[in-house]
């Protein structure tokens, strides 16, 4: 919301369809996970989105209008947001996010997200990693995180790692490298160096935009959260297709980064995701703009 501008007020005829459409879109994204969970089944690719980024389908389907938007009550009473944390009911009966209250509780985290997202987006995309982080996570390791066979077997996988220069910039990928693989990385990322190293060509940095949207909580409008989730789920598929695992049981053909054609295929997809992620970073920074606005109060 521009400085000095009043809030946008949405009547029920406007906000209720938005909330319903959001819930329907979230349900479409999570239907497979919910059905598998009811059968106690695991999924080596999609479970990552609910475990590494700990969230629940019910959380995804909750619609937030974002800062600077108030929802008018309807014939049946106030919107459900009236009972949600950090929302405030105003004298005219409209309900909106109390940005000051939210930032009082979560401001430090929001500032971290805004700084990291801005720094990452300001850097050029590096596209020479070829997804070798996943290979480094199984290098010379008898036990693996996923119950899938290695496409080239253990010896073949190890040979690919040894034949390449590994250039992983992402701490939350690097920290899963095997002890034998970690020294092979050209960088040694740490949590402290994360803001200085993350760059928009990294698949994991781009998947993390979903995590940062979650961290922004109600500052992130519902469409931003689901767009970030959708990007993460599509990147996750590429991440596993290019990994050493054989994912054909899931109907996924490999991206053979151990070959020239596979490298070219990976880089092309990586560049497309880098461009898409930059647009999401702009929207995340816009949503987190309430931080700088609050500092002047």
Coordinates of C-alpha atoms in Angstrom, one line a residue:
X1 CA 0.0 0.0 0.0
X2 CA 1.6 3.4 -1.0
X3 CA 2.4 5.8 1.8
X4 CA -0.7 7.8 2.7
X5 CA -3.1 5.6 0.8
X6 CA -6.1 4.2 2.6
X7 CA -6.8 0.4 2.8
X8 CA -8.5 -1.5 0.1
X9 CA -11.9 -2.7 1.3
X10 CA -13.3 -5.9 -0.3
X11 CA -17.0 -6.7 0.0
X12 CA -18.0 -10.3 0.5
X13 CA -19.0 -10.6 -3.2
X14 CA -15.3 -9.9 -4.0
X15 CA -13.3 -11.6 -1.3
X16 CA -15.4 -14.8 -0.9
X17 CA -14.8 -16.0 -4.5
X18 CA -11.1 -15.3 -4.1
X19 CA -10.9 -17.3 -0.9
X20 CA -12.9 -20.2 -2.5
X21 CA -10.8 -20.2 -5.6
X22 CA -7.6 -20.3 -3.5
X23 CA -8.9 -23.2 -1.4
X24 CA -9.8 -25.1 -4.6
X25 CA -6.4 -24.5 -6.2
X26 CA -4.6 -25.6 -3.0
X27 CA -6.7 -28.8 -2.9
X28 CA -5.8 -29.6 -6.5
X29 CA -2.1 -29.2 -5.6
X30 CA -2.3 -31.4 -2.5
X31 CA -4.9 -34.1 -3.5
X32 CA -2.2 -36.7 -4.3
X33 CA -0.4 -36.1 -1.0
X34 CA -3.7 -36.3 1.0
X35 CA -4.7 -39.5 -0.6
X36 CA -1.4 -41.1 -0.1
X37 CA -1.3 -40.0 3.5
X38 CA -4.7 -41.6 4.1
X39 CA -3.1 -44.9 2.9
X40 CA 0.2 -44.3 4.8
X41 CA 2.1 -44.3 1.5
X42 CA 5.4 -42.5 0.9
X43 CA 6.4 -40.5 -2.2
X44 CA 10.1 -40.0 -2.7
X45 CA 9.6 -36.8 -4.7
X46 CA 6.6 -34.9 -3.4
X47 CA 6.9 -35.7 0.3
X48 CA 9.9 -33.3 0.3
X49 CA 7.5 -30.4 -0.1
X50 CA 5.7 -31.3 3.1
X51 CA 8.6 -32.5 5.2
X52 CA 11.6 -30.3 4.3
X53 CA 9.2 -27.3 4.2
X54 CA 7.0 -28.4 7.2
X55 CA 3.5 -27.5 6.3
X56 CA 0.1 -29.0 6.0
X57 CA -2.5 -28.9 3.2
X58 CA -4.9 -27.1 5.5
X59 CA -2.3 -24.4 5.9
X60 CA -1.9 -24.0 2.2
X61 CA -5.7 -23.6 1.6
X62 CA -6.0 -20.7 4.1
X63 CA -6.3 -17.5 2.1
X64 CA -4.7 -14.3 3.2
X65 CA -5.5 -11.0 1.3
X66 CA -2.2 -9.4 2.2
X67 CA -1.4 -6.2 4.0
X68 CA -3.5 -3.1 3.3
X69 CA -6.6 -5.1 2.5
X70 CA -9.7 -5.2 4.7
X71 CA -12.6 -7.6 4.3
X72 CA -16.1 -6.4 4.9
X73 CA -18.5 -8.6 6.9
X74 CA -21.4 -10.3 5.1
X75 CA -24.9 -11.3 6.1
X76 CA -23.6 -14.2 8.0
X77 CA -21.2 -12.1 10.0
X78 CA -17.5 -11.2 9.8
X79 CA -15.0 -13.1 7.7
X80 CA -13.2 -16.0 9.4
X81 CA -10.0 -13.9 9.5
X82 CA -11.6 -12.1 12.5
X83 CA -10.6 -15.1 14.6
X84 CA -7.2 -15.6 13.2
X85 CA -3.9 -14.5 14.8
X86 CA -2.7 -11.0 13.9
X87 CA -6.0 -9.9 12.4
X88 CA -7.9 -6.9 13.7
X89 CA -11.5 -6.0 13.5
X90 CA -11.9 -2.2 12.9
X91 CA -14.7 0.1 14.1
X92 CA -16.5 -0.2 10.8
X93 CA -16.6 -4.0 11.1
X94 CA -14.0 -4.7 8.4
X95 CA -11.2 -7.1 9.2
X96 CA -7.6 -6.7 8.2
X97 CA -4.1 -7.7 9.0
X98 CA -2.6 -5.8 12.0
X99 CA 0.9 -5.4 10.4
X100 CA 2.4 -3.8 13.5
X101 CA 1.3 -6.7 15.7
X102 CA 2.6 -9.2 13.2
X103 CA 6.0 -7.5 12.9
X104 CA 6.2 -7.2 16.6
X105 CA 6.2 -11.0 16.7
X106 CA 7.9 -11.9 13.4
X107 CA 9.7 -8.8 12.3
X108 CA 13.2 -10.2 12.6
X109 CA 12.3 -13.1 10.4
X110 CA 10.6 -10.9 7.8
X111 CA 13.7 -8.6 7.7
X112 CA 15.9 -11.7 7.1
X113 CA 13.7 -12.9 4.3
X114 CA 13.6 -9.5 2.6
X115 CA 17.4 -9.1 2.8
X116 CA 18.1 -12.6 1.6
X117 CA 15.6 -12.4 -1.3
X118 CA 16.9 -9.0 -2.4
X119 CA 20.6 -10.0 -2.3
X120 CA 19.9 -13.2 -4.2
X121 CA 17.9 -11.5 -6.9
X122 CA 20.6 -8.9 -7.4
X123 CA 23.1 -11.6 -8.5
X124 CA 23.5 -13.2 -12.0
X125 CA 22.3 -16.7 -12.3
X126 CA 25.1 -19.3 -12.2
X127 CA 24.2 -22.4 -14.3
X128 CA 27.2 -24.6 -14.2
X129 CA 26.4 -26.8 -11.3
X130 CA 24.4 -29.4 -13.3
X131 CA 22.5 -30.6 -10.3
X132 CA 25.5 -32.4 -8.8
X133 CA 24.4 -31.6 -5.3
X134 CA 22.1 -34.6 -5.4
X135 CA 25.0 -36.8 -6.6
X136 CA 27.2 -35.5 -3.8
X137 CA 24.6 -36.5 -1.3
X138 CA 25.1 -40.2 -2.2
X139 CA 28.8 -40.2 -3.0
X140 CA 30.5 -43.2 -1.6
X141 CA 27.5 -43.9 0.6
X142 CA 26.0 -47.3 1.1
X143 CA 22.6 -46.0 2.4
X144 CA 20.6 -43.3 0.6
X145 CA 17.8 -41.0 1.6
X146 CA 15.3 -42.3 -1.0
X147 CA 14.2 -45.9 -1.5
X148 CA 15.0 -45.6 -5.2
X149 CA 17.8 -47.4 -7.1
X150 CA 20.7 -45.4 -8.5
X151 CA 20.5 -45.1 -12.3
X152 CA 24.2 -45.7 -12.8
X153 CA 24.7 -47.8 -9.6
X154 CA 27.0 -46.7 -6.8
X155 CA 30.3 -47.0 -8.7
X156 CA 28.9 -45.2 -11.7
X157 CA 27.5 -42.5 -9.5
X158 CA 30.8 -42.0 -7.7
X159 CA 32.6 -41.8 -11.0
X160 CA 30.3 -38.9 -12.2
X161 CA 31.1 -37.0 -9.0
X162 CA 34.8 -37.6 -9.4
X163 CA 34.7 -36.5 -13.1
X164 CA 33.1 -33.1 -12.4
X165 CA 33.8 -29.9 -10.5
X166 CA 31.1 -29.4 -7.9
X167 CA 30.0 -25.8 -7.4
X168 CA 27.1 -25.8 -4.9
X169 CA 26.3 -22.4 -3.4
X170 CA 23.4 -23.5 -1.2
X171 CA 23.9 -24.3 2.4
X172 CA 20.8 -26.4 2.8
X173 CA 22.0 -28.6 -0.1
X174 CA 25.6 -28.6 0.9
X175 CA 24.9 -29.7 4.5
X176 CA 23.6 -33.1 3.1
X177 CA 26.8 -33.8 1.2
X178 CA 28.5 -37.0 2.3
X179 CA 31.7 -36.6 4.3
X180 CA 33.7 -37.7 1.2
X181 CA 31.9 -35.2 -1.1
X182 CA 32.0 -32.1 1.0
X183 CA 35.7 -31.3 0.4
X184 CA 35.1 -31.6 -3.3
X185 CA 32.9 -28.6 -3.4
X186 CA 34.6 -25.4 -4.6
X187 CA 32.8 -23.5 -1.8
X188 CA 32.1 -24.4 1.8
X189 CA 28.7 -22.6 2.4
X190 CA 27.7 -21.9 6.0
X191 CA 24.6 -20.3 7.5
X192 CA 26.5 -17.1 8.0
X193 CA 27.6 -16.9 4.4
X194 CA 24.1 -17.7 3.0
X195 CA 23.2 -14.1 2.1
X196 CA 26.5 -13.7 0.3
X197 CA 26.3 -16.9 -1.7
X198 CA 22.8 -17.6 -2.8
X199 CA 22.1 -16.9 -6.4
X200 CA 19.0 -17.3 -8.7
X201 CA 20.3 -20.1 -10.8
X202 CA 20.2 -22.5 -7.8
X203 CA 17.3 -24.9 -7.9
X204 CA 17.1 -25.1 -4.1
X205 CA 17.3 -21.3 -3.6
X206 CA 14.3 -21.0 -6.0
X207 CA 12.4 -23.8 -4.3
X208 CA 13.0 -21.9 -1.0
X209 CA 10.9 -19.0 -2.3
X210 CA 8.0 -21.2 -1.0
X211 CA 9.7 -21.3 2.4
X212 CA 10.1 -17.5 2.4
X213 CA 6.5 -17.0 1.4
X214 CA 5.5 -19.2 4.4
X215 CA 7.8 -17.1 6.6
X216 CA 6.0 -14.0 5.6
X217 CA 2.8 -15.5 6.8
X218 CA -0.2 -13.3 6.3
X219 CA 1.9 -10.6 4.6
X220 CA 2.0 -12.9 1.6
X221 CA -1.3 -12.8 -0.4
X222 CA -2.7 -16.2 -1.1
X223 CA -1.9 -16.2 -4.8
X224 CA 1.8 -15.5 -4.0
X225 CA 2.0 -18.5 -1.6
X226 CA 0.5 -20.9 -4.1
X227 CA 2.5 -19.6 -7.0
X228 CA 5.7 -20.2 -4.9
X229 CA 4.5 -23.7 -3.9
X230 CA 3.7 -24.5 -7.6
X231 CA 7.2 -23.4 -8.6
X232 CA 8.8 -25.5 -5.8
X233 CA 6.9 -28.6 -6.8
X234 CA 7.9 -28.2 -10.5
X235 CA 11.5 -27.5 -9.6
X236 CA 11.5 -30.6 -7.3
X237 CA 10.6 -32.8 -10.3
X238 CA 13.6 -31.4 -12.3
X239 CA 15.8 -31.8 -9.2
X240 CA 15.0 -35.5 -9.0
X241 CA 15.0 -36.2 -12.7
X242 CA 18.6 -34.8 -12.8
X243 CA 19.6 -36.7 -9.6
X244 CA 21.4 -40.0 -9.6
X245 CA 18.1 -41.8 -8.6
X246 CA 16.1 -43.8 -11.1
X247 CA 12.7 -42.1 -11.0
X248 CA 11.1 -44.1 -13.9
X249 CA 8.7 -45.8 -11.4
X250 CA 7.1 -42.3 -11.1
X251 CA 6.9 -42.0 -14.8
X252 CA 9.8 -39.5 -15.0
X253 CA 12.5 -39.8 -17.6
X254 CA 16.0 -38.9 -16.4
X255 CA 17.8 -35.7 -17.3
X256 CA 21.2 -37.4 -17.9
X257 CA 23.6 -34.7 -16.6
X258 CA 26.4 -37.1 -17.1
X259 CA 26.1 -36.5 -20.9
X260 CA 26.4 -33.3 -23.0
X261 CA 22.8 -33.5 -24.1
X262 CA 21.6 -33.9 -20.5
X263 CA 23.7 -31.0 -19.3
X264 CA 22.2 -28.8 -22.0
X265 CA 18.6 -29.9 -21.1
X266 CA 19.3 -29.2 -17.4
X267 CA 20.8 -25.7 -18.0
X268 CA 17.8 -24.7 -20.3
X269 CA 15.3 -25.7 -17.6
X270 CA 17.5 -24.1 -14.9
X271 CA 17.5 -20.8 -16.8
X272 CA 13.8 -20.8 -17.2
X273 CA 13.2 -21.4 -13.5
X274 CA 15.7 -18.7 -12.7
X275 CA 13.7 -16.2 -14.7
X276 CA 10.5 -17.3 -13.2
X277 CA 11.9 -17.1 -9.7
X278 CA 13.0 -13.5 -10.2
X279 CA 9.4 -12.5 -10.8
X280 CA 8.4 -14.2 -7.5
X281 CA 11.2 -12.5 -5.7
X282 CA 9.9 -9.1 -6.8
X283 CA 6.5 -10.1 -5.4
X284 CA 8.0 -11.3 -2.1
X285 CA 9.8 -8.0 -1.7
X286 CA 6.6 -6.1 -2.3
X287 CA 4.8 -8.2 0.3
X288 CA 7.6 -7.7 2.8
X289 CA 7.5 -3.9 2.2
X290 CA 5.4 -3.5 5.3
X291 CA 8.7 -3.9 7.3
X292 CA 10.2 -0.7 5.9
X293 CA 6.8 1.1 6.2
X294 CA 6.6 0.1 9.9
X295 CA 10.0 1.6 10.6
X296 CA 8.7 5.1 9.9
X297 CA 5.9 4.8 12.4

